[in-house]
């Protein structure tokens, strides 16, 4: 049976995800708001995290592959002195550093270790992550009581700026013993000295901010976990560009149109634009290669949904916008994404994603 085509407008929308919701929860809400099942997101945020979540609606979901690879920016608070099973505030506390160990940490010591966590580094993802191990999510294995060790992955931390270091005294519940399912069976209330490190991190796709906190705490000998995490930007799209979920729900109830960035405009902002002849548009629409772009033309991709920022840093294992062009038929239809390549010893432009399949275009549409 042929797949049912998505109906309604296609485009991208930026949502300011509230705390307490999964990224999939936001997608589910947007399906109701937009009146379509065809909704996806670029870059998962944990339930405790807030901030920028880019959603694609209908055909624009195909663009999310490239949005995922964009550089991310976060504001965060890392609490030194306490370790948790999840490396964030949602997990049980497993280790409490001594007051003496925490009091001995200086801002210079923190700055030294932050510098070591900046640049191109190898990072072991948090064991409570969605990474699959032998077909099973790592977080599921951890929650069942299994000790999971993931392999290190290359990432790039473009910036790690500490804004403040604040000492605190807190009362916490530490887990002493768990059952075979990882459920706490014995706990105690303890008073702990901690340091709250407020920071901004700009990093490649695939970076775990929880793991940065964990590694910072480990390097300082006191453990650490995240207490706050907010994604403030993906590429050049910032939280100022985002709509609150409440506002979108209110708009739906008032029968207002969803404020989508149309797929054509999104493609223009993500990629270099190439205008096609009717013959070229028809060829791409039917899966055929066309001549490459003009000789000597350098591709300068836009790394986000903002015209002012060029170039895509991307993640180490994520597609980027570099070398890809969005092509448009004479009537303005977004036809395909293409890239220049070699085929049978000739330079050609090959379609890598076709939006309008099996169509014939006219040179001068009425």
XYZ file of C-alpha atoms in Angstrom:
366
model
C 0.000 0.000 0.000
C 1.363 3.426 -0.935
C 2.145 5.824 1.844
C -0.430 8.524 2.403
C 0.972 11.914 1.453
C 1.186 14.558 4.161
C -1.363 17.324 3.748
C -1.210 20.948 4.791
C 1.675 23.438 4.800
C 5.280 22.343 5.280
C 7.876 24.250 7.260
C 10.010 24.575 10.370
C 9.079 26.054 13.737
C 11.177 26.772 16.824
C 9.660 25.839 20.183
C 10.927 26.824 23.633
C 10.593 23.420 25.280
C 9.381 23.632 28.878
C 10.867 21.543 31.687
C 9.196 18.245 32.503
C 8.365 17.301 28.916
C 10.257 14.963 26.630
C 11.062 16.098 23.101
C 8.581 13.496 21.879
C 5.903 15.054 24.115
C 6.438 18.343 22.265
C 6.203 16.547 18.915
C 2.899 14.990 20.013
C 1.511 18.420 20.944
C 2.665 19.870 17.624
C 0.904 17.076 15.710
C -2.360 18.271 17.246
C -1.487 21.956 16.766
C -0.507 21.502 13.095
C -3.197 18.917 12.329
C -0.780 16.352 10.894
C 1.067 13.234 12.031
C 4.109 14.261 9.979
C 6.127 16.111 12.649
C 9.705 15.510 13.779
C 12.375 17.285 15.809
C 16.086 18.032 15.476
C 18.204 17.322 18.552
C 16.683 15.677 21.617
C 16.422 17.597 24.897
C 16.150 15.699 28.185
C 12.955 16.237 30.205
C 14.683 18.517 32.752
C 16.165 20.678 29.976
C 14.472 23.680 28.401
C 15.026 25.804 25.341
C 15.396 25.607 21.589
C 13.768 22.630 19.887
C 13.401 22.886 16.104
C 10.447 20.983 14.665
C 9.757 20.062 11.067
C 6.207 19.745 9.751
C 5.209 17.620 6.727
C 7.849 17.746 3.956
C 10.146 19.914 6.088
C 10.901 16.916 8.315
C 13.338 15.945 5.537
C 15.439 19.022 6.364
C 15.955 17.984 9.989
C 18.821 15.643 9.069
C 20.961 18.723 8.407
C 19.637 20.827 11.279
C 20.694 18.071 13.721
C 24.333 18.559 12.717
C 24.445 22.234 13.663
C 26.462 23.648 16.561
C 24.532 23.883 19.853
C 24.777 26.471 22.657
C 23.663 25.832 26.237
C 23.551 27.639 29.552
C 24.000 25.313 32.468
C 24.682 24.951 36.159
C 27.053 22.155 37.153
C 27.032 21.197 40.838
C 30.439 20.078 42.079
C 30.486 17.746 45.108
C 27.596 15.412 44.268
C 27.453 12.550 41.757
C 24.231 11.009 40.469
C 23.470 7.869 38.498
C 22.208 9.939 35.544
C 24.793 12.762 35.794
C 21.896 15.211 36.223
C 19.436 16.231 38.930
C 16.885 13.575 37.939
C 19.029 10.671 39.111
C 19.702 9.253 42.564
C 22.722 10.688 44.386
C 25.411 8.043 44.655
C 28.476 9.940 45.922
C 28.918 12.909 48.268
C 32.323 14.603 48.444
C 33.753 15.694 51.780
C 33.465 19.328 52.842
C 37.246 19.589 52.944
C 37.601 18.354 49.353
C 35.010 20.826 48.049
C 36.374 23.752 50.079
C 39.845 23.122 48.647
C 38.693 23.780 45.076
C 39.567 27.224 43.727
C 38.293 29.054 40.670
C 41.741 28.694 39.110
C 41.520 24.914 39.525
C 38.111 24.917 37.841
C 39.409 27.094 34.999
C 42.344 24.725 34.449
C 40.088 21.686 34.072
C 37.567 23.587 31.943
C 40.397 24.422 29.536
C 41.203 20.707 29.252
C 37.564 20.025 28.336
C 37.597 22.648 25.567
C 38.471 22.002 21.925
C 38.543 18.673 20.101
C 38.276 15.977 22.772
C 37.133 12.407 23.277
C 33.997 12.118 25.416
C 32.388 9.043 26.954
C 28.619 9.678 26.699
C 26.509 9.494 29.817
C 25.506 5.878 30.443
C 21.920 7.078 30.875
C 21.559 8.068 27.230
C 19.574 6.926 24.201
C 22.615 5.266 22.613
C 21.845 1.646 21.765
C 23.986 -1.190 23.109
C 23.248 -4.471 21.312
C 19.862 -3.086 20.274
C 18.841 -1.863 23.752
C 18.915 1.791 24.858
C 21.746 2.450 27.297
C 19.402 4.165 29.774
C 17.192 1.071 29.854
C 20.167 -1.096 30.752
C 21.241 1.288 33.532
C 17.727 1.464 34.984
C 17.608 -2.332 35.097
C 20.716 -2.309 37.286
C 23.320 -3.051 34.612
C 26.722 -1.347 34.700
C 27.053 0.166 31.213
C 30.368 1.385 29.798
C 30.102 3.272 26.512
C 32.959 3.964 24.113
C 34.446 7.448 23.853
C 33.435 9.563 20.874
C 35.102 12.593 19.267
C 33.370 15.910 19.965
C 34.330 19.563 19.810
C 33.665 22.032 22.605
C 33.969 25.372 20.818
C 33.482 27.392 23.992
C 33.185 26.664 27.722
C 32.808 29.934 29.621
C 32.374 29.942 33.403
C 30.307 32.882 34.649
C 30.231 32.253 38.390
C 31.149 29.750 41.099
C 28.771 29.779 44.061
C 29.322 27.759 47.280
C 26.202 26.181 48.793
C 25.263 23.895 51.668
C 22.448 21.489 50.797
C 20.636 18.554 52.328
C 20.338 15.575 50.020
C 19.243 11.957 50.060
C 22.090 9.601 49.208
C 21.400 6.077 47.961
C 23.236 3.420 49.935
C 21.826 0.279 48.347
C 19.671 -0.727 45.368
C 17.842 -3.897 44.364
C 18.462 -5.886 41.187
C 16.248 -3.485 39.221
C 18.267 -0.458 40.327
C 15.576 0.796 42.739
C 16.897 2.351 45.959
C 16.278 0.163 49.017
C 18.403 2.069 51.524
C 19.074 5.817 51.721
C 20.296 8.442 54.168
C 19.909 12.213 54.496
C 23.234 14.034 54.505
C 24.409 17.646 54.551
C 26.748 18.411 51.678
C 28.983 21.290 50.651
C 28.788 21.995 46.929
C 29.950 24.503 44.345
C 27.468 25.599 41.676
C 29.308 26.435 38.453
C 27.220 28.550 36.045
C 28.523 28.322 32.494
C 27.787 28.659 28.787
C 28.873 25.834 26.490
C 28.981 25.917 22.687
C 29.650 22.504 21.185
C 29.315 20.148 18.259
C 26.330 17.899 17.778
C 26.599 14.718 19.821
C 28.058 16.439 22.906
C 26.568 15.479 26.273
C 26.607 18.434 28.681
C 25.895 15.971 31.512
C 29.100 14.170 30.614
C 31.034 17.458 30.661
C 29.772 18.062 34.203
C 30.662 14.489 35.213
C 34.171 14.798 33.768
C 34.764 18.207 35.365
C 33.799 16.812 38.761
C 35.928 13.715 38.278
C 38.970 15.793 37.287
C 38.565 17.864 40.464
C 38.101 14.745 42.585
C 34.645 15.622 43.939
C 32.139 14.420 41.349
C 29.478 16.605 39.721
C 26.104 16.632 37.999
C 23.845 19.076 36.136
C 21.181 20.970 38.031
C 20.097 23.226 35.155
C 20.315 22.968 31.361
C 18.871 25.318 28.756
C 19.609 25.181 25.033
C 19.806 28.763 23.875
C 20.738 28.203 20.229
C 21.058 25.733 17.375
C 23.365 27.349 14.849
C 22.208 30.951 14.738
C 18.612 30.191 15.712
C 18.228 31.367 19.293
C 15.619 31.067 21.981
C 14.481 34.592 21.049
C 13.187 33.056 17.801
C 11.155 30.422 19.661
C 7.438 30.205 20.402
C 6.192 28.975 23.744
C 4.128 25.813 23.601
C 1.322 27.568 25.486
C 1.165 30.289 22.815
C 1.000 27.700 20.036
C -1.754 25.795 21.832
C -3.707 29.034 22.324
C -3.311 29.781 18.629
C -4.653 26.359 17.699
C -7.661 26.823 19.972
C -8.270 30.200 18.309
C -8.033 28.486 14.892
C -4.994 30.550 13.901
C -2.481 29.304 11.323
C 0.682 27.726 12.700
C 3.541 30.272 12.321
C 5.741 28.015 10.199
C 8.828 29.118 8.316
C 7.871 27.785 4.850
C 9.995 24.903 3.591
C 11.214 26.951 0.614
C 12.499 29.758 2.838
C 13.989 27.272 5.327
C 15.904 25.586 2.491
C 17.188 28.940 1.225
C 18.509 29.787 4.678
C 20.078 26.402 5.270
C 21.734 25.897 1.882
C 23.112 27.734 -1.113
C 20.301 28.426 -3.583
C 20.458 27.262 -7.209
C 17.848 28.280 -9.781
C 17.107 25.584 -12.354
C 15.901 25.510 -15.905
C 12.703 23.545 -16.513
C 14.762 20.724 -18.040
C 17.084 20.560 -15.022
C 14.146 20.626 -12.609
C 12.442 17.800 -14.481
C 15.651 15.749 -14.527
C 16.189 16.109 -10.775
C 12.544 15.404 -10.063
C 12.971 12.114 -11.894
C 16.231 11.162 -10.200
C 18.605 12.150 -12.979
C 21.909 13.986 -12.582
C 22.455 17.455 -14.025
C 25.470 19.619 -14.794
C 27.393 20.907 -11.771
C 27.209 24.476 -10.560
C 29.076 27.258 -12.355
C 32.823 26.635 -12.466
C 34.817 28.520 -9.841
C 31.812 29.128 -7.641
C 32.566 28.436 -3.993
C 29.825 26.981 -1.843
C 29.234 29.031 1.291
C 26.409 27.329 3.162
C 24.333 29.117 5.720
C 24.749 27.214 8.971
C 21.329 27.964 10.366
C 17.988 29.530 9.643
C 19.633 32.958 9.692
C 21.096 34.675 6.626
C 23.905 36.353 8.541
C 25.930 33.290 9.558
C 27.831 31.237 6.969
C 29.520 27.858 7.374
C 28.464 24.759 9.268
C 30.633 23.256 12.006
C 28.306 20.337 12.621
C 29.023 17.212 14.637
C 31.684 14.614 13.977
C 29.150 12.033 12.826
C 26.346 14.324 11.657
C 25.564 15.574 8.136
C 26.312 19.246 7.582
C 25.111 21.751 5.021
C 28.569 22.114 3.442
C 28.633 21.380 -0.284
C 24.862 21.069 -0.643
C 22.557 23.310 -2.685
C 18.784 23.709 -2.587
C 17.383 23.803 -6.122
C 14.308 25.648 -7.326
C 12.255 25.230 -10.490
C 11.290 28.267 -12.615
C 7.939 28.421 -10.787
C 9.689 28.616 -7.381
C 9.058 24.993 -6.359
C 11.713 23.445 -4.114
C 12.752 20.436 -6.200
C 15.734 18.758 -4.526
C 18.956 19.043 -2.572
C 22.025 18.362 -4.691
C 25.779 18.068 -4.342
C 28.559 18.123 -6.898
C 30.270 14.775 -7.386
C 32.123 12.618 -9.927
C 30.248 10.063 -12.024
C 31.803 8.082 -14.880
C 34.802 10.444 -14.831
C 32.601 13.497 -15.242
C 31.658 16.293 -12.875
C 27.929 16.211 -12.186
C 25.395 17.421 -9.638
C 23.509 14.522 -8.081
C 20.226 14.678 -6.158
C 20.586 13.557 -2.552
C 17.027 14.393 -1.506
C 14.084 14.960 -3.859
C 11.040 16.864 -2.596
C 8.956 16.800 -5.797
C 9.188 13.405 -7.490
C 8.116 12.424 -11.004
C 7.154 15.900 -12.172
C 7.599 17.755 -15.476
C 8.247 21.485 -15.168
C 7.642 24.265 -17.691
C 10.176 26.961 -18.530
C 7.757 29.871 -18.284
C 4.835 28.887 -16.055
C 1.717 30.955 -16.383
